Coordinates of C-alpha atoms in Angstrom, one line a residue:
M1 CA 179.4 50.2 -98.8
P2 CA 177.9 53.7 -98.5
G3 CA 176.2 54.4 -95.2
V4 CA 178.0 51.7 -93.2
P5 CA 180.6 53.2 -90.4
K6 CA 184.1 52.2 -91.2
S7 CA 185.6 53.1 -87.7
Q8 CA 184.6 51.6 -84.2
G9 CA 185.6 54.8 -82.4
C10 CA 183.7 55.9 -79.7
Q11 CA 180.7 58.2 -80.2
S12 CA 182.4 61.2 -78.3
C13 CA 185.4 61.3 -80.6
K14 CA 183.0 61.1 -83.6
L15 CA 180.8 63.9 -82.5
R16 CA 183.8 65.9 -81.8
K17 CA 185.3 64.8 -85.1
I18 CA 188.8 63.7 -83.9
K19 CA 190.3 60.5 -84.5
C20 CA 189.7 57.7 -81.6
D21 CA 192.6 55.6 -80.6
E22 CA 190.2 52.7 -79.8
T23 CA 192.0 51.7 -76.8
W24 CA 189.2 50.0 -74.8
P25 CA 187.4 50.0 -72.3
A26 CA 188.3 53.8 -72.5
C27 CA 190.1 55.7 -75.4
L28 CA 192.8 58.1 -74.6
H29 CA 190.7 61.1 -75.4
C30 CA 188.0 60.4 -73.0
Q31 CA 190.7 59.5 -70.2
T32 CA 192.5 62.8 -70.6
S33 CA 189.0 64.8 -70.9
R34 CA 187.9 62.8 -67.7
L35 CA 184.8 61.6 -69.6
V36 CA 182.9 58.5 -69.5
C37 CA 184.0 56.7 -72.6
P38 CA 180.8 55.2 -74.4
G39 CA 182.9 52.4 -75.7
P40 CA 183.4 51.1 -79.5
A41 CA 180.6 51.9 -82.0
Q42 CA 178.8 48.8 -83.4
L43 CA 179.5 48.3 -87.3
F44 CA 176.7 46.6 -88.9
K45 CA 177.0 44.3 -92.1
F46 CA 174.1 44.0 -94.6
V47 CA 173.9 40.4 -95.6
D48 CA 171.7 39.2 -98.8
H49 CA 170.1 36.1 -97.2
S50 CA 168.7 35.1 -100.7
F51 CA 171.9 34.2 -101.9
Q52 CA 174.7 31.6 -100.4
V53 CA 177.9 30.4 -101.6
P54 CA 177.8 26.7 -102.4
G55 CA 179.6 24.8 -99.8
K56 CA 179.5 27.3 -97.1
K57 CA 176.9 27.4 -94.1
K58 CA 175.7 30.6 -93.0
H59 CA 176.2 31.1 -89.0
P60 CA 173.9 33.6 -87.6
R61 CA 175.6 35.9 -85.4
A62 CA 173.9 36.9 -82.3
S63 CA 174.0 40.7 -81.4
T64 CA 175.6 41.0 -77.9
P65 CA 175.0 44.4 -75.8
R66 CA 178.0 46.4 -75.3
E67 CA 179.5 46.5 -71.6
H68 CA 181.7 49.6 -71.7
G69 CA 179.8 52.0 -68.9
A70 CA 177.9 54.4 -70.9
G71 CA 177.6 52.0 -73.7
R72 CA 175.6 49.8 -71.5
A73 CA 173.4 52.9 -70.4
W74 CA 172.9 53.8 -74.1
H75 CA 172.0 50.0 -74.9
N76 CA 169.3 50.1 -72.4
L77 CA 168.1 53.6 -73.5
R78 CA 167.6 52.0 -76.9
L79 CA 165.7 49.1 -75.6
Q80 CA 163.3 51.6 -74.0
R81 CA 162.9 53.4 -77.1
A82 CA 162.1 49.9 -79.1
H83 CA 159.7 48.8 -76.7
G84 CA 157.9 51.9 -75.9
S85 CA 158.6 52.0 -72.0
G86 CA 161.0 51.2 -69.4
I87 CA 164.6 52.6 -68.5
S88 CA 167.6 51.4 -66.9
V89 CA 170.2 53.5 -64.9
G90 CA 173.2 51.8 -63.3
G91 CA 172.1 48.2 -64.0
C92 CA 168.7 48.6 -62.4
S93 CA 166.0 47.8 -64.8
T94 CA 162.1 48.3 -64.8
P95 CA 160.1 45.2 -65.2
E96 CA 158.8 46.5 -68.6
C97 CA 162.2 46.3 -70.2
P98 CA 164.4 43.6 -68.8
S99 CA 168.2 44.0 -69.3
D100 CA 168.4 40.5 -71.0
Q101 CA 166.6 41.5 -74.0
S102 CA 168.5 42.3 -77.2
P103 CA 167.2 44.7 -79.9
S104 CA 167.4 44.3 -83.4
P105 CA 170.5 46.4 -84.8
K106 CA 169.6 50.0 -85.8
A107 CA 171.5 53.2 -86.2
V108 CA 172.1 55.3 -83.1
S109 CA 169.7 58.5 -83.8
S110 CA 171.5 62.0 -83.2
T111 CA 168.4 64.1 -82.4
P112 CA 169.4 66.7 -79.7
S113 CA 167.0 65.2 -77.3
E114 CA 168.4 61.7 -77.5
L115 CA 171.9 62.7 -77.3
S116 CA 171.1 64.5 -74.1
C117 CA 169.5 61.3 -72.8
M118 CA 172.8 59.4 -73.6
R119 CA 175.0 61.8 -71.9
L120 CA 172.7 62.0 -68.8
I121 CA 172.3 58.4 -68.2
S122 CA 176.3 57.8 -68.9
H123 CA 177.2 60.2 -66.2
L124 CA 174.5 58.7 -63.8
D125 CA 175.6 55.3 -64.3
G126 CA 176.3 54.8 -60.7
G127 CA 172.7 53.6 -59.8
L128 CA 169.8 54.9 -57.6
Q129 CA 172.0 55.4 -54.5
R130 CA 174.2 58.0 -55.9
I131 CA 171.5 60.1 -57.5
T132 CA 169.0 59.9 -54.6
H133 CA 171.8 61.2 -52.6
L134 CA 172.4 64.1 -54.9
G135 CA 168.7 65.1 -54.9
L136 CA 168.1 64.1 -58.5
T137 CA 165.7 61.0 -58.3
F138 CA 163.5 62.5 -60.8
V139 CA 166.2 62.2 -63.6
L140 CA 164.9 58.7 -63.9
K141 CA 161.9 60.0 -65.2
L142 CA 163.3 62.4 -67.8
P143 CA 164.3 59.9 -70.9
T144 CA 160.6 59.5 -71.8
R145 CA 159.7 63.1 -71.2
I146 CA 162.5 65.3 -72.9
Q147 CA 161.6 65.0 -76.3
G148 CA 158.4 67.4 -75.9
S149 CA 160.4 70.0 -73.8
A150 CA 163.0 72.1 -75.2
C151 CA 163.8 73.8 -71.8
L152 CA 164.2 70.5 -70.1
R153 CA 166.6 69.3 -72.8
D154 CA 168.7 72.4 -72.4
S155 CA 169.1 71.8 -68.6
V156 CA 170.0 68.4 -69.1
Q157 CA 172.9 69.7 -71.4
L158 CA 173.7 72.3 -68.9
F159 CA 173.9 69.6 -66.1
C160 CA 176.1 67.2 -68.1
S161 CA 178.4 70.1 -69.4
G162 CA 178.9 71.3 -65.8
L163 CA 179.8 67.9 -64.5
A164 CA 182.3 67.2 -67.1
D165 CA 183.8 70.6 -66.3
F166 CA 183.6 70.2 -62.6
Q167 CA 185.4 66.7 -62.7
H168 CA 188.3 68.1 -64.6
P169 CA 191.1 68.8 -62.5
E170 CA 191.3 72.4 -63.8
P171 CA 188.0 73.6 -64.5
K172 CA 187.8 76.0 -67.7
R173 CA 185.1 78.3 -66.7
D174 CA 182.5 79.3 -64.2
L175 CA 179.2 77.4 -64.5
M176 CA 177.5 80.6 -65.2
L177 CA 179.7 81.5 -68.1
L178 CA 179.1 78.4 -69.9
P179 CA 177.1 78.6 -73.1
E180 CA 174.7 76.0 -72.0
Y181 CA 173.8 78.3 -69.0
G182 CA 172.5 81.1 -71.2
K183 CA 170.7 78.8 -73.5
A184 CA 169.1 76.8 -70.5
L185 CA 167.9 80.3 -69.3
R186 CA 166.6 81.4 -72.7
S187 CA 164.5 78.1 -73.2
L188 CA 163.2 78.6 -69.7
R189 CA 162.2 82.2 -70.2
L190 CA 160.1 81.1 -73.4
A191 CA 158.6 78.1 -71.5
L192 CA 157.6 80.3 -68.5
T193 CA 155.6 82.8 -70.9
N194 CA 153.5 80.3 -72.9
D195 CA 151.3 77.1 -71.8
E196 CA 154.2 75.3 -70.5
A197 CA 155.0 77.6 -67.4
L198 CA 153.1 75.1 -65.1
K199 CA 154.1 71.7 -66.6
A200 CA 155.9 69.1 -64.7
E201 CA 158.7 69.1 -67.3
T202 CA 159.3 72.9 -66.6
L203 CA 159.5 72.4 -62.8
A204 CA 162.2 69.8 -63.7
A205 CA 164.3 71.9 -65.8
V206 CA 164.4 74.5 -62.9
A207 CA 165.2 71.8 -60.4
L208 CA 168.0 70.4 -62.5
M209 CA 169.5 73.8 -63.0
E210 CA 169.4 74.4 -59.2
R211 CA 171.2 71.1 -58.9
A212 CA 173.7 72.2 -61.2
S213 CA 174.4 75.3 -59.7
D214 CA 174.5 73.6 -56.1
L215 CA 177.0 70.9 -57.1
F216 CA 179.2 72.5 -59.7
D217 CA 179.7 76.2 -58.7
R218 CA 183.2 76.5 -57.7
Q219 CA 183.1 80.3 -57.5
G220 CA 181.0 80.2 -54.6
K221 CA 178.3 82.3 -56.5
K222 CA 175.3 80.7 -54.9
F223 CA 172.5 83.0 -54.2
N224 CA 169.8 80.3 -54.2
I225 CA 168.1 82.0 -57.3
H226 CA 167.2 78.8 -58.7
S227 CA 166.1 77.3 -55.2
R228 CA 163.7 80.1 -54.8
A229 CA 162.2 80.0 -58.5
A230 CA 161.6 76.4 -58.0
I231 CA 159.8 76.6 -54.7
Q232 CA 158.0 79.5 -56.1
M233 CA 156.9 77.4 -58.9
M234 CA 155.9 74.6 -56.9
R235 CA 153.5 76.7 -54.9
Q236 CA 151.9 78.3 -57.7
R237 CA 151.0 75.0 -59.2
G238 CA 149.6 73.4 -55.9
P239 CA 149.6 70.0 -55.0
T240 CA 151.2 67.6 -57.2
N241 CA 149.6 65.6 -59.8
T242 CA 149.9 62.0 -58.0
D243 CA 149.2 60.2 -61.4
D244 CA 152.4 61.8 -63.0
E245 CA 155.5 60.0 -61.8
L246 CA 157.9 62.8 -62.8
D247 CA 155.6 65.5 -61.0
V248 CA 155.8 63.3 -57.9
A249 CA 159.6 62.8 -58.0
V250 CA 160.4 66.3 -58.8
C251 CA 158.4 67.8 -55.9
N252 CA 159.6 65.1 -53.5
D253 CA 163.1 66.5 -54.2
L254 CA 162.3 69.9 -53.9
Y255 CA 160.2 69.4 -51.0
G256 CA 163.3 67.7 -49.1
M257 CA 165.3 70.9 -50.0
E258 CA 162.7 73.2 -48.9
M259 CA 162.4 71.3 -45.7
S260 CA 165.7 71.1 -44.6
G261 CA 167.3 74.2 -46.5
W262 CA 164.8 76.8 -45.0
T263 CA 165.2 78.4 -48.5
V264 CA 161.5 80.2 -48.3
K265 CA 159.8 80.9 -45.2
G266 CA 156.2 80.0 -44.6
S267 CA 155.9 78.5 -48.2
G268 CA 152.5 76.9 -47.7
I269 CA 153.8 73.3 -48.6
S270 CA 152.5 70.9 -46.1
A271 CA 152.8 67.3 -45.8
K272 CA 149.4 67.3 -44.1
T273 CA 147.7 68.6 -47.2
T274 CA 145.9 66.6 -49.4
G275 CA 147.5 65.9 -52.5
W276 CA 150.8 66.8 -51.4
K277 CA 150.4 64.1 -48.4
E278 CA 149.5 61.4 -50.9
A279 CA 152.5 62.3 -53.4
L280 CA 155.1 62.7 -50.5
E281 CA 153.8 59.2 -48.8
R282 CA 154.6 57.6 -52.2
A283 CA 158.1 59.1 -52.7
T284 CA 158.8 58.6 -48.9
S285 CA 158.2 54.9 -49.2
T286 CA 160.7 54.6 -52.1
H287 CA 163.4 56.4 -50.4
R288 CA 162.9 54.6 -47.0
K289 CA 163.8 51.3 -49.2
I290 CA 166.8 52.9 -50.8
I291 CA 168.1 54.0 -47.4
K292 CA 167.0 50.7 -45.7
G293 CA 165.1 52.8 -43.2
D294 CA 161.7 51.1 -43.4
N295 CA 161.3 51.3 -39.6
L296 CA 161.0 55.0 -40.1
A297 CA 157.3 55.6 -40.0
M298 CA 155.7 58.5 -41.9
S299 CA 155.0 60.1 -38.5
D300 CA 158.6 60.1 -37.6
L301 CA 159.5 61.8 -41.1
E302 CA 156.7 64.4 -40.3
T303 CA 158.1 65.2 -36.8
L304 CA 161.7 65.9 -38.3
A305 CA 160.0 68.1 -40.9
E306 CA 157.9 69.9 -38.2
C307 CA 161.4 70.4 -36.3
C308 CA 162.8 71.9 -39.4
R309 CA 160.0 74.3 -39.8
N310 CA 160.1 75.4 -36.2
L311 CA 164.0 76.1 -36.2
N312 CA 163.8 79.2 -37.8
A313 CA 161.1 80.7 -35.2
L314 CA 162.8 79.0 -32.4
I315 CA 166.4 80.4 -33.1
S316 CA 165.1 83.9 -33.9
E317 CA 163.3 83.9 -30.5
F318 CA 166.1 83.0 -28.7
Q319 CA 168.4 85.5 -30.5
N320 CA 165.9 88.2 -29.6
T321 CA 166.0 87.3 -26.1
S322 CA 169.7 86.7 -25.8
R323 CA 170.4 90.3 -26.9
K324 CA 168.6 91.6 -23.9
S325 CA 170.4 89.1 -21.7
F326 CA 166.8 87.9 -20.6
E327 CA 166.6 91.4 -18.4
A328 CA 163.2 92.2 -19.8
E329 CA 161.7 88.4 -20.2
P330 CA 159.7 87.0 -17.1
G331 CA 161.4 83.7 -15.6
A332 CA 157.9 82.1 -16.6
D333 CA 158.1 82.9 -20.1
A334 CA 162.0 81.5 -20.3
A335 CA 160.7 78.4 -18.8
A336 CA 157.8 77.9 -21.1
R337 CA 160.3 78.3 -24.1
N338 CA 162.7 75.8 -22.5
E339 CA 160.1 73.3 -22.1
Q340 CA 159.2 73.5 -25.9
V341 CA 163.1 73.2 -26.7
I342 CA 163.3 70.1 -24.4
E343 CA 160.3 68.4 -26.3
M344 CA 161.8 69.1 -29.4
E345 CA 165.3 67.8 -28.5
A346 CA 163.7 64.6 -26.9
A347 CA 161.5 63.9 -29.8
I348 CA 164.8 64.1 -32.1
A349 CA 166.8 62.2 -29.9
K350 CA 164.5 59.3 -30.1
T351 CA 164.4 59.3 -33.7
I352 CA 168.1 59.2 -33.9
R353 CA 168.5 56.1 -31.5
M354 CA 165.7 54.4 -33.7
L355 CA 167.4 55.0 -36.9
L356 CA 171.0 54.1 -35.4
E357 CA 169.8 50.9 -33.9
Y358 CA 168.1 49.8 -36.9
A359 CA 170.6 50.8 -39.3
L360 CA 173.2 49.0 -37.2
E361 CA 171.1 45.9 -36.9
E362 CA 170.5 45.7 -40.8
G363 CA 174.2 46.2 -41.6
A364 CA 173.3 49.5 -43.2
M365 CA 175.9 51.4 -40.9
T366 CA 178.9 49.7 -39.5
V367 CA 181.6 50.8 -36.9
V368 CA 184.9 50.4 -38.0
K369 CA 188.3 51.0 -36.2
D370 CA 190.2 53.8 -37.9
P371 CA 193.6 55.4 -36.4
D372 CA 193.2 58.3 -38.8
S373 CA 189.8 59.2 -37.3
I374 CA 189.9 61.9 -34.6
V375 CA 187.9 59.5 -32.3
G376 CA 189.8 56.2 -33.3
K377 CA 186.8 54.9 -35.1
R378 CA 184.4 55.7 -38.0
Y379 CA 180.9 54.9 -39.4
D380 CA 180.6 53.3 -42.8
F381 CA 177.2 53.4 -44.8
T382 CA 176.0 51.2 -47.4
N383 CA 174.1 54.4 -48.9
P384 CA 175.4 58.3 -48.9
M385 CA 171.8 59.2 -48.3
L386 CA 171.7 57.5 -45.2
C387 CA 174.7 59.4 -44.2
Q388 CA 173.3 62.6 -45.3
L389 CA 170.1 61.9 -43.3
Y390 CA 172.0 61.1 -40.2
L391 CA 174.1 64.2 -40.2
V392 CA 170.8 66.3 -40.7
V393 CA 168.9 64.9 -37.6
L394 CA 172.2 65.2 -35.5
F395 CA 172.3 68.8 -36.5
L396 CA 168.5 69.0 -35.5
Q397 CA 169.7 67.7 -32.2
L398 CA 172.6 70.2 -31.6
V399 CA 170.5 73.3 -32.3
P400 CA 168.1 72.7 -29.3
L401 CA 171.0 71.5 -27.2
H402 CA 173.1 74.7 -27.7
I403 CA 170.0 76.8 -26.9
L404 CA 169.6 75.0 -23.7
Y405 CA 173.2 75.3 -22.8
E406 CA 173.4 79.1 -23.7
T407 CA 170.1 79.7 -21.9
D408 CA 171.5 78.2 -18.5
R409 CA 174.7 80.4 -19.0
I410 CA 172.9 83.3 -19.0
L411 CA 170.2 82.7 -16.6
H412 CA 172.3 80.9 -14.0
G413 CA 175.8 82.3 -14.8
K414 CA 177.3 78.8 -15.7
P415 CA 176.2 76.3 -18.1
D416 CA 174.9 72.5 -17.0
N417 CA 177.4 70.3 -17.1
D418 CA 175.0 67.5 -18.2
L419 CA 174.1 69.5 -21.4
N420 CA 178.0 69.8 -22.1
T421 CA 178.3 65.9 -21.8
R422 CA 175.4 65.5 -24.3
L423 CA 176.9 68.0 -26.8
R424 CA 180.0 66.2 -26.8
A425 CA 178.3 63.0 -27.4
V426 CA 176.4 64.2 -30.5
A427 CA 179.4 66.0 -31.8
V428 CA 181.4 62.7 -31.7
E429 CA 178.6 61.0 -33.6
A430 CA 179.3 63.6 -36.3
W431 CA 183.0 63.2 -36.3
M432 CA 182.6 59.4 -36.9
C433 CA 181.1 60.4 -40.3
I434 CA 183.8 62.2 -41.6
P435 CA 186.1 59.7 -42.9
Y436 CA 183.0 58.3 -44.9
I437 CA 182.5 61.9 -46.4
R438 CA 186.1 62.1 -47.6
S439 CA 185.8 58.6 -49.5
S440 CA 183.0 59.9 -51.5
G441 CA 185.0 61.8 -54.2
W442 CA 183.2 64.7 -55.7
M443 CA 179.9 63.8 -54.1
A444 CA 181.5 65.0 -50.8
A445 CA 180.1 68.6 -51.6
R446 CA 176.7 67.4 -51.2
F447 CA 177.0 66.7 -47.6
P448 CA 175.9 69.2 -45.3
E449 CA 178.5 71.2 -43.3
A450 CA 176.3 72.7 -40.8
P451 CA 176.8 69.8 -38.3
L452 CA 180.7 70.6 -38.6
Y453 CA 180.2 74.0 -37.8
A454 CA 177.9 73.2 -34.9
T455 CA 180.4 71.0 -33.3
Y456 CA 183.4 73.4 -33.5
E457 CA 182.9 75.2 -30.0
V458 CA 182.7 71.9 -28.2
A459 CA 185.8 70.5 -29.6
D460 CA 189.3 70.7 -28.1
S461 CA 192.4 72.0 -29.8
T462 CA 193.2 69.0 -31.9
E463 CA 189.5 68.2 -32.8
K464 CA 189.1 71.8 -33.9
E465 CA 192.2 71.4 -36.3
Y466 CA 190.5 68.1 -37.5
I467 CA 187.3 69.9 -38.2
L468 CA 189.0 72.9 -40.2
D469 CA 190.8 70.4 -42.2
M470 CA 187.6 68.7 -43.2
L471 CA 186.0 72.2 -44.0
Q472 CA 189.2 72.9 -46.2
Y473 CA 188.4 69.7 -47.9
L474 CA 184.7 70.5 -48.7
D475 CA 185.8 74.0 -49.8
N476 CA 188.3 72.6 -52.3
S477 CA 185.5 70.6 -53.8
S478 CA 182.6 73.1 -53.9
G479 CA 184.2 76.7 -53.8
R480 CA 182.6 77.7 -50.6
R481 CA 185.5 80.2 -50.1
L482 CA 187.1 79.7 -46.7
P483 CA 189.8 82.3 -45.7
P484 CA 193.1 81.3 -47.1
S485 CA 195.0 81.7 -43.7
R486 CA 194.3 79.2 -40.6
A487 CA 193.7 82.1 -38.2
A488 CA 191.1 83.7 -40.4
Q489 CA 189.6 80.3 -40.9
R490 CA 189.3 79.9 -37.1
A491 CA 187.7 83.3 -36.8
Y492 CA 185.3 82.5 -39.7
V493 CA 184.1 79.1 -38.6
L494 CA 183.6 80.3 -34.9
K495 CA 181.4 83.3 -36.2
K496 CA 179.4 81.0 -38.6
A497 CA 178.7 78.5 -35.7
K498 CA 177.4 81.3 -33.5
V499 CA 175.3 82.5 -36.4
L500 CA 173.8 79.1 -37.0
M501 CA 172.8 78.8 -33.4
G502 CA 171.2 82.4 -33.2
R503 CA 174.1 83.5 -30.8
D504 CA 175.8 86.2 -32.9
S505 CA 175.1 89.6 -31.6
E506 CA 175.8 91.2 -35.0
S507 CA 173.9 89.2 -37.2
F508 CA 170.1 88.6 -37.6
Y509 CA 169.1 85.0 -37.9
F510 CA 167.4 84.9 -41.5

């Protein structure tokens, strides 16, 4: 019958106009291309209910949803389209669209926006924990908004193409050489020159391009162009619209990047400002539930945010005075600055203790014996975002400890032994997270590497080789371009550790 598909080949093979071998749950072409196979296409048979052959009974056949990875995700998206609301990613359904409903059979639409949604959802079929760790919480809101924004649709296509190429053992092209990258830039330029410039969809498109360049650029060409553009747009738009869920989600992800990445100084975005505070409190409560950090109050997160903001000024001031070897600095000024550093370190240490105790008690973190670990044991996390948060707060504690350690060495000629012991203890905590990072696959590139650099100087020779092996592993998955030889790597890591702590006399802290 005309119009009825005759092959159950997967949608990926049909779009590429190649024959599908139909070896489920994943066809050979999708396996060799390292793509998520959508599963077999549904064949629909048109039955004339007005006629029945005598002697035979009709047995109605219930339509069952497909269970083949991306096919399941696409089934949920069709439910959302049929009922007007609700979306499901990774088996997480919203109340508006329960996953046990079965829609009436209908042909799969092939509009560019819906195909982009299908691709994005199939790639993010790992659930909330994965996308929250990647800074992509806002993608849950995109399927209902992508239809009216060309730049958002093209950014989604760029992200999916970049991910597919990144997961390939031998990536074909640099991210910036993909045709989708140029198309996304052109669509974004048009959106920025008309009335779509300050819409939430446009900001989400820029944020998605930033995530793609940060996660999938193996050539190391990361100039934070899209990061600065996204935060600049967020500043121009002003406080987020708390009634717009997409606006709240994308601004929260960008605020976290601005807070911990120090991409723009003096951004003017404050969690204490009306509008920002309401939106960030809503998003923070969601994140605390995801990482099982309900014991972290908003005041604790504001303390961490304030420490992040003060680190730039603190390290720059320490660098300026250390260049002069404190010769022109009065002792009272040095003591006053040390008091400020001590207070910051104490506040961070308190937050770390509270987070660790609660996570261990609730089972979100567990200590496991591991002979392959440099310290004989490791941390296992139920959520990669919790591991990421733990590494960030450890780094925030390492910075003031290093400043106090170096200040004592310059003022008194030798460092305090107690400070060295505390530095080693924090370093061991960071090293216990390394086995978990290695087990994260391609998501390992999203974990911060600054804590590893910050612990390099307090490590012994064996521990330094362990750190270098881990940095090399991260380099292979993200293209951070470590020097090829081990001797050059040692010099590079040592210099970068000093730059991060403001102790390199040749480099100004930025």
